[in-house]
XYZ file of C-alpha atoms in Angstrom:
744
model
C 0.000 0.000 0.000
C 2.883 2.404 0.764
C 4.128 2.169 -2.808
C 0.709 2.847 -4.216
C 0.164 5.881 -2.030
C 3.616 7.168 -2.895
C 2.980 7.334 -6.632
C 3.037 11.166 -6.811
C 6.239 13.060 -7.453
C 7.402 15.740 -5.089
C 8.805 15.060 -1.657
C 7.924 11.359 -1.961
C 8.707 8.529 -4.344
C 8.671 8.825 -8.159
C 5.580 8.009 -10.138
C 4.696 4.440 -10.953
C 4.530 4.108 -14.757
C 2.169 1.169 -14.406
C -0.628 3.534 -13.475
C -0.573 5.331 -16.769
C -0.456 2.114 -18.809
C -3.618 1.055 -17.034
C -5.217 4.428 -17.742
C -4.511 4.188 -21.456
C -5.836 0.653 -21.505
C -9.050 1.720 -19.816
C -9.478 4.575 -22.318
C -9.062 2.183 -25.226
C -11.607 -0.209 -23.746
C -13.994 2.675 -23.124
C -13.830 3.767 -26.768
C -14.725 0.253 -27.901
C -17.713 0.165 -25.565
C -18.962 3.579 -26.672
C -19.140 2.389 -30.261
C -21.656 -0.261 -29.195
C -23.909 2.238 -27.409
C -26.599 3.784 -29.639
C -26.473 7.580 -29.720
C -29.472 9.579 -28.594
C -31.606 11.431 -31.123
C -30.114 14.723 -29.955
C -26.617 13.760 -31.024
C -24.783 15.924 -33.476
C -23.956 14.876 -36.969
C -20.488 13.794 -35.884
C -21.920 11.359 -33.381
C -20.889 13.392 -30.311
C -23.115 15.019 -27.729
C -23.381 18.790 -27.884
C -22.108 20.795 -24.906
C -25.590 21.927 -23.866
C -27.066 18.451 -23.957
C -23.977 17.034 -22.321
C -24.862 18.842 -19.144
C -28.376 17.256 -18.829
C -28.741 13.756 -20.115
C -32.153 12.502 -21.267
C -33.773 9.290 -19.947
C -32.981 7.608 -23.265
C -29.300 8.236 -22.664
C -29.489 6.700 -19.203
C -31.157 3.523 -20.484
C -28.377 3.149 -23.071
C -25.856 2.107 -20.419
C -25.201 -1.572 -19.949
C -25.128 -3.524 -16.718
C -21.703 -3.888 -15.116
C -19.571 -6.238 -17.130
C -16.931 -8.625 -15.868
C -14.374 -5.984 -16.726
C -16.275 -3.394 -14.646
C -16.445 -5.771 -11.696
C -12.724 -6.422 -11.972
C -11.958 -2.692 -11.972
C -14.205 -2.136 -8.955
C -12.520 -4.969 -7.083
C -9.033 -3.640 -7.885
C -10.095 -0.107 -7.053
C -10.945 -1.090 -3.495
C -7.271 -1.839 -2.847
C -5.548 0.511 -5.282
C -6.166 4.234 -5.478
C -4.629 4.513 -8.931
C -6.946 1.877 -10.378
C -9.901 3.393 -8.543
C -9.150 6.820 -10.043
C -8.909 5.314 -13.531
C -12.216 3.493 -13.042
C -13.962 6.654 -11.856
C -12.628 8.562 -14.842
C -13.913 5.855 -17.178
C -17.372 5.838 -15.600
C -17.707 9.600 -15.653
C -16.735 9.827 -19.296
C -19.227 7.095 -20.150
C -21.842 9.192 -18.351
C -20.857 12.076 -20.610
C -19.446 14.397 -17.926
C -16.694 16.821 -18.862
C -13.271 16.986 -17.317
C -14.219 20.221 -15.588
C -17.131 18.587 -13.851
C -14.949 15.697 -12.903
C -12.386 17.953 -11.246
C -15.067 19.789 -9.323
C -16.528 16.550 -8.047
C -13.141 15.244 -7.022
C -12.412 18.419 -5.089
C -15.718 18.320 -3.275
C -15.456 14.644 -2.463
C -11.889 14.767 -1.221
C -11.962 18.090 0.600
C -12.027 16.393 3.990
C -9.578 13.629 3.163
C -6.425 15.189 4.645
C -8.066 15.728 8.007
C -9.253 12.147 8.109
C -5.879 10.790 7.133
C -4.109 13.084 9.591
C -6.302 12.123 12.497
C -6.434 8.418 11.849
C -3.021 7.434 10.655
C -0.281 9.925 11.494
C 2.117 10.032 14.416
C 1.587 7.418 17.075
C 3.096 8.049 20.501
C 5.338 5.029 20.242
C 6.916 6.344 17.061
C 10.698 6.072 17.250
C 12.497 9.413 16.963
C 14.468 9.643 13.774
C 13.330 6.374 12.209
C 13.877 6.908 8.510
C 11.361 4.303 7.321
C 8.165 6.047 6.244
C 4.908 4.358 7.111
C 1.875 4.039 4.886
C -0.075 6.736 6.685
C 2.521 9.395 5.895
C 2.502 8.350 2.259
C -1.259 8.610 2.166
C -1.246 11.970 3.870
C 1.304 13.428 1.494
C -0.700 12.083 -1.442
C -3.838 13.835 -0.232
C -1.893 16.951 0.678
C -0.552 17.296 -2.842
C -3.927 16.763 -4.463
C -5.724 19.321 -2.352
C -3.183 21.809 -1.013
C -2.110 24.856 -2.885
C -1.013 28.415 -2.465
C -3.059 30.947 -0.541
C -3.758 32.795 -3.741
C -5.204 29.708 -5.441
C -7.494 28.679 -2.590
C -8.565 31.995 -1.194
C -9.185 34.239 -4.183
C -11.239 31.803 -6.220
C -10.096 33.393 -9.511
C -7.355 32.470 -11.937
C -4.380 34.747 -11.412
C -1.812 32.343 -12.752
C -0.287 34.653 -15.353
C 0.104 37.539 -12.895
C 1.419 35.351 -10.092
C 3.954 33.665 -12.378
C 5.679 36.996 -12.999
C 5.608 37.919 -9.306
C 6.990 34.534 -8.280
C 9.845 34.705 -10.756
C 10.917 38.085 -9.319
C 10.605 37.063 -5.660
C 13.787 36.827 -3.543
C 12.914 33.209 -2.754
C 12.711 32.232 -6.413
C 15.725 34.287 -7.490
C 17.892 32.740 -4.815
C 17.020 29.128 -5.607
C 16.835 29.306 -9.410
C 20.223 30.926 -9.920
C 22.750 28.414 -11.248
C 26.365 28.907 -10.229
C 29.131 28.211 -12.709
C 32.188 26.167 -11.847
C 34.306 29.329 -11.806
C 31.905 31.067 -9.398
C 32.030 28.071 -7.065
C 35.822 28.036 -7.099
C 35.875 31.755 -6.321
C 33.420 31.348 -3.439
C 35.524 28.592 -1.874
C 38.508 30.937 -1.492
C 36.816 34.333 -1.486
C 37.652 36.930 1.140
C 34.510 38.977 1.617
C 34.707 42.757 1.691
C 32.048 44.649 3.640
C 31.227 47.621 1.467
C 28.271 49.351 3.113
C 27.082 50.373 6.560
C 23.530 50.939 7.845
C 22.526 51.889 11.437
C 20.405 49.398 13.284
C 17.159 49.983 15.159
C 17.374 50.576 18.906
C 21.192 50.305 19.198
C 23.033 53.571 18.650
C 26.418 51.917 19.178
C 25.890 49.256 16.481
C 25.465 49.141 12.715
C 24.992 46.553 10.003
C 27.684 46.032 7.386
C 27.337 43.888 4.303
C 28.906 42.661 1.100
C 27.742 43.485 -2.409
C 25.005 46.027 -2.986
C 23.083 47.479 -0.070
C 19.511 46.171 -0.163
C 18.260 48.084 2.898
C 18.096 51.619 1.492
C 15.431 51.014 -1.159
C 13.164 48.761 0.896
C 9.449 49.587 0.852
C 8.448 49.671 4.514
C 4.815 48.915 3.616
C 5.630 45.852 1.537
C 4.908 42.278 2.618
C 8.404 41.190 1.564
C 7.418 38.223 -0.552
C 5.508 36.577 2.282
C 2.483 34.410 1.762
C -0.562 36.666 2.300
C -2.184 34.599 5.034
C 1.114 34.234 6.855
C 1.817 37.956 6.652
C -1.675 38.921 7.830
C -1.454 36.502 10.749
C 1.875 38.022 11.780
C 0.308 41.494 11.735
C -2.583 40.278 13.893
C -0.241 38.657 16.423
C 1.891 41.796 16.570
C -1.136 44.009 17.214
C -2.396 41.620 19.888
C 0.910 41.954 21.748
C 0.393 45.753 21.955
C 2.789 46.533 19.135
C 2.602 50.073 17.750
C 4.120 50.467 14.277
C 4.898 47.104 12.751
C 6.572 48.494 9.635
C 9.282 50.228 11.668
C 9.668 47.457 14.225
C 12.731 45.332 14.958
C 10.821 42.264 13.784
C 10.229 43.679 10.321
C 13.784 44.998 9.999
C 15.376 41.682 10.894
C 12.964 39.827 8.624
C 14.211 42.070 5.823
C 17.716 40.871 6.559
C 16.563 37.250 6.542
C 14.589 37.727 3.336
C 17.756 38.802 1.539
C 18.839 35.148 1.840
C 22.309 36.263 2.884
C 24.329 34.823 5.747
C 23.711 36.835 8.924
C 25.885 37.267 12.019
C 24.194 39.056 14.921
C 26.797 39.192 17.685
C 25.129 41.560 20.152
C 21.679 40.074 20.688
C 20.510 40.663 24.230
C 18.963 37.323 25.267
C 15.886 36.889 27.404
C 17.896 35.751 30.439
C 19.847 39.042 30.432
C 16.671 41.127 30.575
C 16.470 41.369 26.822
C 13.120 39.662 26.373
C 11.744 42.218 23.897
C 14.781 42.209 21.628
C 15.170 38.446 21.858
C 11.508 37.883 20.981
C 11.665 40.285 18.034
C 14.583 38.495 16.400
C 13.117 35.077 17.160
C 9.778 36.017 15.584
C 11.555 37.281 12.474
C 13.555 34.116 11.805
C 10.560 31.911 12.628
C 8.424 33.766 10.076
C 11.240 33.534 7.555
C 11.446 29.775 8.170
C 7.676 29.285 7.868
C 7.575 31.358 4.697
C 10.391 29.303 3.202
C 8.675 26.017 4.071
C 5.247 27.047 2.754
C 6.652 28.509 -0.465
C 8.668 25.364 -1.067
C 5.592 23.208 -0.567
C 3.462 25.373 -2.867
C 6.095 25.202 -5.586
C 6.316 21.412 -5.389
C 2.536 20.993 -5.413
C 2.181 23.371 -8.331
C 4.713 21.414 -10.364
C 3.113 18.139 -9.322
C -0.099 19.412 -10.886
C 1.703 20.272 -14.113
C 3.235 16.811 -14.307
C -0.069 15.127 -13.550
C -1.933 17.112 -16.232
C 0.711 16.369 -18.820
C 0.727 12.664 -18.079
C -3.053 12.619 -18.216
C -3.391 14.353 -21.583
C -0.197 13.400 -23.436
C 1.141 10.109 -24.645
C 4.817 11.068 -24.496
C 6.960 11.493 -21.393
C 7.077 14.749 -19.440
C 9.942 17.041 -20.546
C 11.655 17.871 -17.236
C 13.104 21.358 -17.663
C 14.694 23.568 -15.009
C 11.283 24.959 -14.020
C 10.236 21.580 -12.648
C 13.452 21.104 -10.694
C 12.056 22.365 -7.436
C 13.558 20.341 -4.596
C 16.632 18.813 -3.008
C 17.530 15.265 -2.108
C 15.317 15.187 0.993
C 12.386 17.172 2.380
C 13.790 18.992 5.486
C 14.657 22.566 4.531
C 15.134 24.375 7.863
C 17.420 23.400 10.744
C 17.227 25.338 14.023
C 20.087 24.654 16.431
C 19.463 25.443 20.102
C 21.456 24.676 23.262
C 18.801 23.603 25.793
C 15.389 21.978 25.792
C 13.992 25.059 27.538
C 15.057 27.273 24.621
C 13.608 24.740 22.165
C 10.331 24.921 24.068
C 10.244 28.707 23.679
C 10.971 28.534 19.941
C 8.513 25.745 19.101
C 5.715 27.312 21.157
C 6.226 30.587 19.318
C 6.417 28.787 15.989
C 2.996 27.268 16.665
C 1.596 30.659 17.677
C 2.884 32.313 14.504
C 1.475 29.598 12.239
C -1.878 30.696 10.723
C -4.909 29.043 12.307
C -5.861 27.323 9.065
C -2.616 25.340 9.172
C -2.849 24.225 12.811
C -6.360 22.857 13.217
C -4.661 19.806 14.654
C -1.316 19.748 16.495
C -0.129 16.209 17.014
C 1.945 15.084 20.011
C 1.840 18.513 21.653
C 1.300 16.999 25.102
C 4.272 14.730 24.604
C 6.389 17.697 23.583
C 5.416 19.730 26.654
C 6.121 16.750 28.877
C 9.583 16.113 27.440
C 10.684 19.734 26.980
C 8.900 21.375 29.898
C 9.949 21.429 33.540
C 7.751 18.491 34.504
C 9.839 15.630 35.781
C 13.057 17.658 35.813
C 14.938 17.110 39.033
C 16.207 20.094 40.919
C 19.914 20.712 40.685
C 21.921 19.141 43.460
C 24.345 22.005 43.647
C 22.333 23.637 46.433
C 23.143 20.715 48.718
C 26.781 20.620 47.712
C 27.803 23.924 49.265
C 29.625 24.025 52.623
C 27.422 23.874 55.657
C 28.506 27.330 56.742
C 27.413 28.845 53.427
C 24.066 30.473 52.935
C 21.480 28.756 50.742
C 22.717 29.021 47.189
C 19.251 29.458 45.765
C 18.980 33.030 47.015
C 22.477 33.964 45.846
C 22.047 32.913 42.223
C 21.896 35.862 39.817
C 18.642 36.480 37.986
C 20.122 35.611 34.589
C 21.164 32.183 35.888
C 17.676 31.497 37.200
C 16.101 32.583 33.892
C 18.405 30.454 31.735
C 18.545 27.326 33.864
C 15.109 27.573 35.448
C 13.574 25.219 32.868
C 14.529 21.930 31.267
C 18.322 21.884 30.911
C 18.517 18.806 28.709
C 21.045 19.426 25.916
C 20.414 16.221 23.941
C 17.367 16.400 21.637
C 16.301 16.213 17.995
C 12.693 16.867 16.921
C 11.160 16.859 13.455
C 8.222 19.156 12.630
C 5.959 18.491 9.652
C 3.374 20.867 8.194
C 0.367 19.555 6.326
C -2.550 21.488 4.909
C -4.332 21.817 8.242
C -2.084 20.313 10.882
C 1.318 20.410 12.542
C 2.952 17.154 13.467
C 5.658 17.142 16.123
C 8.051 14.191 16.340
C 7.566 13.474 12.654
C 9.954 11.219 10.805
C 13.027 13.242 9.853
C 12.706 12.450 6.155
C 9.110 13.698 6.062
C 9.770 16.778 8.249
C 9.961 20.360 7.060
C 11.803 21.786 10.064
C 14.239 20.053 12.422
C 14.876 21.525 15.874
C 17.952 20.039 17.496
C 20.838 20.564 19.869
C 24.412 20.180 18.605
C 24.938 17.233 20.945
C 21.749 15.552 19.717
C 22.821 15.627 16.074
C 26.424 14.747 16.909
C 25.097 11.607 18.589
C 23.200 10.774 15.395
C 26.436 11.195 13.447
C 28.229 8.901 15.876
C 25.655 6.161 15.336
C 26.684 5.943 11.668
C 30.123 4.636 12.635
C 28.588 1.879 14.754
C 25.699 1.001 12.430
C 26.259 1.394 8.687
C 22.513 1.105 8.000
C 21.912 4.479 9.671
C 22.473 7.833 8.009
C 21.818 11.550 8.409
C 20.917 12.228 4.789
C 18.010 14.373 6.035
C 20.661 17.080 6.511
C 21.603 17.015 2.822
C 19.103 19.637 1.615
C 19.017 22.188 4.458
C 18.485 25.634 2.918
C 18.060 27.734 6.083
C 20.264 27.128 9.140
C 19.479 29.079 12.326
C 21.921 28.928 15.256
C 20.371 30.734 18.204
C 21.929 31.347 21.640
C 25.360 30.562 20.224
C 26.920 32.018 23.376
C 25.394 29.161 25.383
C 26.503 26.582 22.807
C 30.030 27.988 23.174
C 29.872 27.163 26.884
C 28.810 23.574 26.060
C 31.122 22.329 23.306
C 31.582 24.331 20.129
C 33.157 21.348 18.408
C 29.744 19.615 18.292
C 28.236 22.530 16.380
C 31.158 22.790 13.994
C 30.942 19.051 13.286
C 27.243 19.265 12.448
C 27.685 22.252 10.132
C 30.382 20.372 8.206
C 27.900 17.507 7.643
C 25.253 19.748 6.088
C 24.504 19.746 2.348
C 26.564 16.663 1.500
C 25.574 14.247 -1.267
C 23.349 11.611 0.424
C 24.299 7.960 0.589
C 20.853 6.812 -0.622
C 18.127 8.138 -2.910
C 15.350 8.025 -0.279
C 12.599 7.803 -2.898
C 13.114 11.255 -4.402
C 12.456 11.718 -8.112
C 15.901 12.566 -9.443
C 14.334 14.463 -12.355
C 12.934 16.986 -9.872
C 16.203 17.658 -8.011
C 17.865 20.994 -8.717
C 21.095 20.961 -10.676
C 23.078 22.647 -7.931
C 22.089 19.901 -5.514
C 23.236 17.237 -7.944
C 26.492 19.108 -8.551
C 27.253 19.250 -4.814
C 26.890 23.045 -4.627
C 24.103 23.107 -2.021
C 26.262 24.680 0.691
C 26.685 27.754 -1.516
C 22.887 28.240 -1.421
C 22.397 27.590 2.297
C 21.571 30.637 4.392
C 23.097 30.637 7.873
C 21.719 32.900 10.615
C 24.089 32.984 13.598
C 22.767 34.724 16.725
C 24.772 35.381 19.877
C 25.144 37.888 22.688
C 28.871 38.185 22.003
C 31.436 37.325 19.349
C 34.428 35.028 19.786
C 37.047 33.587 17.396
C 35.137 30.296 17.018
C 32.017 32.095 15.802
C 34.102 34.252 13.496
C 35.804 31.174 12.043
C 32.506 29.399 11.413
C 30.936 32.461 9.792
C 33.964 33.213 7.615
C 34.915 29.680 6.581
C 31.787 27.499 6.692
C 29.180 30.043 5.587
C 29.764 30.485 1.850
C 26.348 31.641 0.623
C 26.757 33.099 -2.865
C 24.333 35.929 -1.995
C 26.864 37.406 0.419
C 27.063 38.271 4.110
C 25.616 40.726 6.604
C 26.966 41.176 10.115
C 26.585 43.488 13.084
C 29.490 45.601 14.294
C 29.427 47.376 17.643
C 31.344 49.710 19.892
C 31.277 48.782 23.572
C 31.353 50.997 26.633
C 32.731 48.267 28.876
C 31.637 46.907 32.258
C 34.259 48.483 34.546
C 31.665 50.820 36.133
C 29.852 47.726 37.418
C 32.752 46.909 39.728
C 31.432 48.069 43.097
C 34.595 47.656 45.211
C 37.559 50.006 45.414
C 39.885 47.737 43.463
C 43.075 48.527 41.594
C 42.741 46.652 38.304
C 46.085 46.003 36.604
C 46.248 44.846 32.970
C 49.535 43.361 31.782
C 50.131 42.848 28.073
C 52.349 40.037 26.842
C 53.722 39.659 23.353
C 52.696 37.043 20.801
C 53.780 36.797 17.196
C 50.613 35.091 15.864
C 47.334 33.560 16.928
C 48.889 30.107 17.077
C 51.545 31.328 19.528
C 49.136 32.873 22.053
C 48.808 29.861 24.370
C 52.551 29.256 24.630
C 53.306 32.964 25.039
C 50.685 33.331 27.778
C 51.978 30.345 29.755
C 55.576 31.524 29.427
C 54.706 35.026 30.659
C 52.723 33.604 33.567
C 55.432 31.150 34.625
C 58.260 33.689 34.496
C 56.678 37.024 35.437
C 53.570 36.310 37.508
C 53.740 32.949 39.271
C 57.031 33.534 41.163
C 55.385 36.434 43.042
C 52.388 34.262 43.924
C 54.560 31.364 45.110
C 56.783 33.549 47.283
C 53.846 35.370 48.869
C 53.000 34.315 52.404
C 49.408 35.413 52.021
C 47.039 32.882 50.507
C 43.607 33.418 48.992
C 44.745 33.749 45.367
C 42.140 32.730 42.819
C 43.216 32.234 39.180
C 40.364 32.575 36.703
C 40.838 30.630 33.456
C 38.506 30.896 30.461
C 39.444 27.789 28.463
C 39.599 24.230 29.753
C 42.725 23.579 27.672
C 44.412 26.539 29.376
C 43.249 25.128 32.700
C 44.945 21.784 32.025
C 48.259 23.479 31.210
C 48.126 25.697 34.303
C 47.180 22.779 36.548
C 50.091 20.695 35.293
C 52.512 23.596 35.687
C 51.472 24.461 39.259
C 51.536 20.792 40.169
C 55.115 20.550 38.913
C 56.038 23.503 41.162
C 54.712 21.706 44.290
C 52.434 24.631 45.082
C 49.459 24.450 47.424
C 46.351 24.606 45.259
C 42.848 23.199 44.651
C 40.681 23.188 41.541
C 37.108 23.952 40.517
C 36.423 23.009 36.896
C 33.401 21.827 34.940
C 34.548 18.221 35.391
C 35.140 18.382 39.154
C 33.041 15.888 41.117
C 30.364 17.329 43.453
C 32.099 15.997 46.552
C 35.401 17.529 45.468
C 33.684 20.867 44.814
C 32.533 21.183 48.405
C 35.918 20.103 49.735
C 37.837 22.568 47.536
C 35.643 25.509 48.526
C 36.120 24.767 52.222
C 39.901 24.317 51.886
C 40.287 27.592 50.043
C 38.071 29.528 52.448
C 39.882 28.168 55.508
C 43.309 28.811 53.977
C 44.332 25.152 53.718
C 45.020 25.751 50.027
C 46.642 29.002 48.898
C 45.631 28.888 45.235
C 42.277 28.115 43.626
C 41.981 27.392 39.895
C 38.517 28.392 38.679
C 37.196 27.972 35.107
C 34.626 30.056 33.257
C 32.449 27.073 32.358
C 32.360 26.101 36.042
C 31.086 29.557 36.872
C 28.608 29.478 33.985
C 26.933 26.254 35.097
C 27.014 26.810 38.880
C 27.610 30.509 39.653
C 29.116 29.774 43.053
C 30.044 32.692 45.285
C 33.637 31.900 46.203
C 34.652 33.083 49.654
C 38.162 33.815 50.868
C 39.501 35.616 47.760
C 42.289 38.055 48.688
C 44.017 38.338 45.295
C 42.498 37.759 41.887
C 44.309 36.863 38.675
C 42.600 36.636 35.292
C 44.908 34.283 33.410
C 42.567 34.900 30.457
C 39.612 37.255 30.231
C 36.112 35.766 30.402
C 34.096 35.457 27.186
C 30.971 36.682 28.932
C 31.502 40.274 29.959
C 29.005 40.101 32.846
C 31.262 37.581 34.608
C 34.090 40.089 35.060
C 32.419 42.488 37.550
C 30.609 39.555 39.156
C 33.880 37.810 39.999
C 35.784 40.978 40.935
C 33.018 41.862 43.403
C 33.731 38.573 45.232
C 37.003 40.014 46.562
C 37.240 40.309 50.343
C 39.145 42.958 52.283
C 39.352 46.715 51.962
C 43.087 47.540 51.882
C 45.404 47.089 48.888
C 42.978 44.871 46.990
C 44.182 44.303 43.446
C 43.346 42.253 40.399
C 45.754 41.316 37.618
C 44.692 40.521 34.055
C 46.879 39.062 31.297
C 46.051 39.956 27.689
C 47.571 40.220 24.219
C 46.737 42.099 21.033
C 44.846 39.014 19.869
C 42.379 39.250 22.795
C 40.716 42.304 21.283
C 37.190 40.838 21.161
C 37.103 40.015 24.886
C 39.047 43.086 25.949
C 36.758 45.623 24.278
C 33.651 44.142 25.897
C 35.193 44.650 29.353
C 37.208 47.878 29.186
C 35.389 49.439 26.217
C 36.265 49.670 22.539
C 38.183 52.951 22.829
C 40.329 51.741 25.745
C 40.954 48.381 24.060
C 42.297 50.033 20.904
C 44.566 52.296 22.946
C 45.882 49.383 25.024
C 46.629 47.327 21.902
C 48.578 50.120 20.166
C 50.330 51.674 23.154
C 54.072 51.255 23.647
C 53.474 50.551 27.331
C 52.620 47.046 28.522
C 50.961 47.800 31.875
C 47.652 49.629 32.345
C 45.853 50.435 35.597
C 42.132 51.126 36.160
C 41.062 52.369 39.587
């Protein structure tokens, strides 16, 4: 049954040629039978019924039909188990009754108008469905079959008039169509692989006077019509306006949502490195950007589906009326190797919950009459069943309850489900949304880097598994990249490298409908990447510059920072010491050498204890730990891999002075936000990535006399340095002939 339901082209399997042989055979048999039927007196001289009389048959014409023959009974019997045979039999009967093709189409539409809902409700998405199982069941085949027969664009279903000629011109000029129909030459691809992008224009951004957008190529923001719908589907655009007005929005056309959607609609790679997330009291800005990329993703999915369905109709009409094969030109090449087109990468299940809930809210009501497995999604991604963190019970007995001392941003970020291992497929049908859909039949995949990396690891252990559903991703969204950087950036980089590769299997896709640039292996040059973060680091820069090679170009945000030094509440002398490094690859060795020769001897010879060394990278932590251990110094450690029992012991030892030195990593602080007591001297071996950590840690210092902090930096630490001391100070410190700078 699955093969019969999957006869249509499009996202599913290629057409079965046997269907059309049967159709021709039935037509030939029908012509033979019609010759035996006597014509009515009102027939024309040519022996055919006139159009007027064809609409209302006389009783004589009805009597002329024979009783069901053996052939009719055979067709009826086959039709009960085969939709293709049943359709051919219906067509034969209706033509024998003298009905026109127009009447036939109208009847089919009216009879099948409720079919998708029935199929959706009865057959799709059981709760015991295995996540990521690539084998498609019969119900999904049947649903897609019905979806293609009935679904269409908003213009086709809502207007009720034929606007095909006008819409064809508009579609061909749309950014969506222009982006996907452009064919790159071999020379252009070679240039893109080694191209160094030049940012040639600058435009101020909304709501941030210290930031501006820069981009490559021609500036597309100056001539934008603020009243335009930006190539969005009408129903989708109107629903977005209604949701915006409901949330007490004032002027939508000058809003942050509309501006960022304009950036997304350019189909260029986007780097937003100063997004204020919800957990840092940036709920409005965070929501605006999230709404924009969700609407861009929905628009991309719905337009892709409409294009495939439209071309399916063309193929079906041609095969119905013509004897020769369909000439597959570039117009009909409308898809990739697999169906998923949008991949949204998120760090935690709580952030995935926020995005998916908003995605459902922004989907027009007509497309979400039924939302499958929503309860299961809330149960697995909500806070239900999530155990409270044990870190509250791991603090020393003399410490105050940690719950009250946690900063508000920590509570907002980690107050929900902190699971970082998930992959969920989302499928859109004509009137429903299906969560936990099979990956190969999904339109959008929401996943964490660790979740997809695990899927990639399964391929090495089981050769029958694959991740070919990542082969045709056209929109990649990486949100809360600053949190992913605190997890493991290598997971994200590994996943991005696996995108848009030639699949290992065909997966039932009609190869005649696959775009040329997919077949040529150029898909990564068409993929749009939207990278969103609250700060920028070298890893993000490297990914955006080297792995984002969209031929349309790039847009990124540049900012000037005021710094966070005013947030230091204590009277502290902050000393910055610059060390020399010849290149980026020499930074780690140069930093360790400067520390071991210029800084550590003073710490070792000091009688006073209470020295905490803050280290940003775990690899730096390992080198420092090994060095201090070789010097037989008194120290304890707090890193992200320290056992809970050792954490409590180390905090007590340091506070009571049993250990003079404490090594403390940024990731440890990110995940636990302990308030370390007993700090007399503070050394930043490397500056924190997150600027809010600097004043937070400096304010932990105890004592009032001669309290100092020491920070090591180089000219290659510009990104971190400017976020802490300000852009102007950072430039002066990098160019100055002096190596020591003091802030009081």
